Coordinates of C-alpha atoms in Angstrom, one line a residue:
M260 CA -45.5 -136.9 -104.3
I261 CA -42.9 -137.4 -101.5
K262 CA -43.3 -140.8 -99.9
V263 CA -42.7 -141.2 -96.2
I264 CA -40.0 -143.8 -95.7
T265 CA -39.2 -145.6 -92.4
K266 CA -36.4 -147.6 -90.8
D267 CA -33.3 -146.4 -92.5
H268 CA -29.9 -146.7 -91.0
T269 CA -27.8 -143.7 -90.1
G270 CA -25.0 -144.6 -92.6
D271 CA -27.5 -145.0 -95.4
V272 CA -29.0 -141.6 -94.7
I273 CA -25.6 -139.9 -94.5
S274 CA -24.6 -141.5 -97.8
L275 CA -27.9 -140.2 -99.4
I276 CA -27.2 -136.7 -98.1
D277 CA -23.7 -136.8 -99.4
E278 CA -24.9 -138.0 -102.8
R279 CA -27.4 -135.2 -103.1
L280 CA -24.9 -132.5 -102.0
R281 CA -22.5 -133.6 -104.7
N282 CA -25.2 -132.9 -107.3
E283 CA -24.6 -129.4 -108.6
K284 CA -28.4 -128.9 -109.2
F285 CA -29.2 -129.4 -105.5
S286 CA -26.0 -127.9 -104.0
K287 CA -27.0 -124.4 -105.3
D288 CA -30.0 -124.2 -103.0
R289 CA -28.3 -122.8 -99.8
E290 CA -31.3 -123.5 -97.6
F291 CA -31.4 -127.2 -98.7
V292 CA -27.7 -127.5 -98.2
A293 CA -28.0 -126.1 -94.7
I294 CA -30.8 -128.5 -93.7
C295 CA -28.7 -131.4 -95.1
A296 CA -25.6 -130.3 -93.3
W297 CA -27.5 -129.9 -90.0
V298 CA -29.2 -133.4 -90.3
R299 CA -25.8 -135.0 -91.2
E300 CA -24.1 -133.5 -88.2
R301 CA -26.9 -134.4 -85.8
L302 CA -27.0 -138.0 -87.1
L303 CA -23.2 -138.3 -86.6
E304 CA -23.6 -137.0 -83.0
E305 CA -26.8 -139.1 -82.5
E306 CA -28.6 -136.0 -81.3
L307 CA -31.3 -135.4 -84.0
D308 CA -34.1 -133.3 -82.6
S309 CA -37.3 -134.3 -84.4
D310 CA -39.1 -131.1 -83.5
E311 CA -36.3 -128.9 -84.8
L312 CA -36.1 -130.9 -88.0
F313 CA -39.8 -130.5 -88.5
G314 CA -39.4 -126.7 -88.1
R315 CA -36.6 -126.6 -90.6
I316 CA -38.5 -128.6 -93.2
Q317 CA -41.6 -126.5 -92.6
S318 CA -39.7 -123.3 -92.9
Y319 CA -38.1 -124.5 -96.1
A320 CA -41.5 -125.3 -97.5
V321 CA -42.9 -121.9 -96.5
N322 CA -40.0 -120.1 -98.1
K323 CA -40.3 -122.1 -101.4
R324 CA -44.1 -121.6 -101.8
R325 CA -43.7 -119.1 -104.6
K326 CA -40.7 -120.5 -106.5
K327 CA -41.4 -124.3 -106.0
P328 CA -45.1 -124.6 -105.0
T329 CA -45.3 -128.4 -105.7
I330 CA -42.3 -129.2 -103.6
A331 CA -43.6 -126.9 -100.8
S332 CA -47.0 -128.5 -100.9
N333 CA -45.7 -132.1 -100.9
L334 CA -43.4 -131.4 -98.0
E335 CA -46.2 -129.8 -95.9
K336 CA -48.5 -132.8 -96.7
A337 CA -45.7 -135.3 -95.9
L338 CA -45.0 -133.6 -92.5
T339 CA -48.6 -134.4 -91.5
M340 CA -48.2 -138.1 -92.3
G341 CA -44.9 -139.1 -90.7
R342 CA -41.9 -138.5 -88.6
P343 CA -39.7 -135.6 -89.7
L344 CA -36.7 -137.8 -90.4
D345 CA -38.8 -140.1 -92.5
V346 CA -40.1 -137.1 -94.5
F347 CA -36.5 -135.8 -94.9
I348 CA -35.4 -139.2 -96.2
G349 CA -38.3 -139.4 -98.6
W350 CA -37.6 -135.9 -99.8
L351 CA -33.9 -136.8 -100.5
R352 CA -35.0 -140.0 -102.4
H353 CA -37.5 -138.0 -104.4
L354 CA -34.7 -135.6 -105.6
R355 CA -33.1 -137.6 -108.4

């Protein structure tokens, strides 16, 4: 289950993104890398659009339903429970 996490600092989130992208296992998933890069850039610019992030995560979940049904299901459930950024952070923390 992906937990919804709140009140993280921008620097902490960027560090978490960088850590996951250095992991070869996760860096092979182009769609995941694209979402991470987009969030990282938006956080640095302080222009993160919650609706767009929701759409990107939801699209990822839909695209992964066949290959990774548990992850897709968990992401979709988490999106109904919290802010998209909190879901994204929870997702990153879940990937260890």
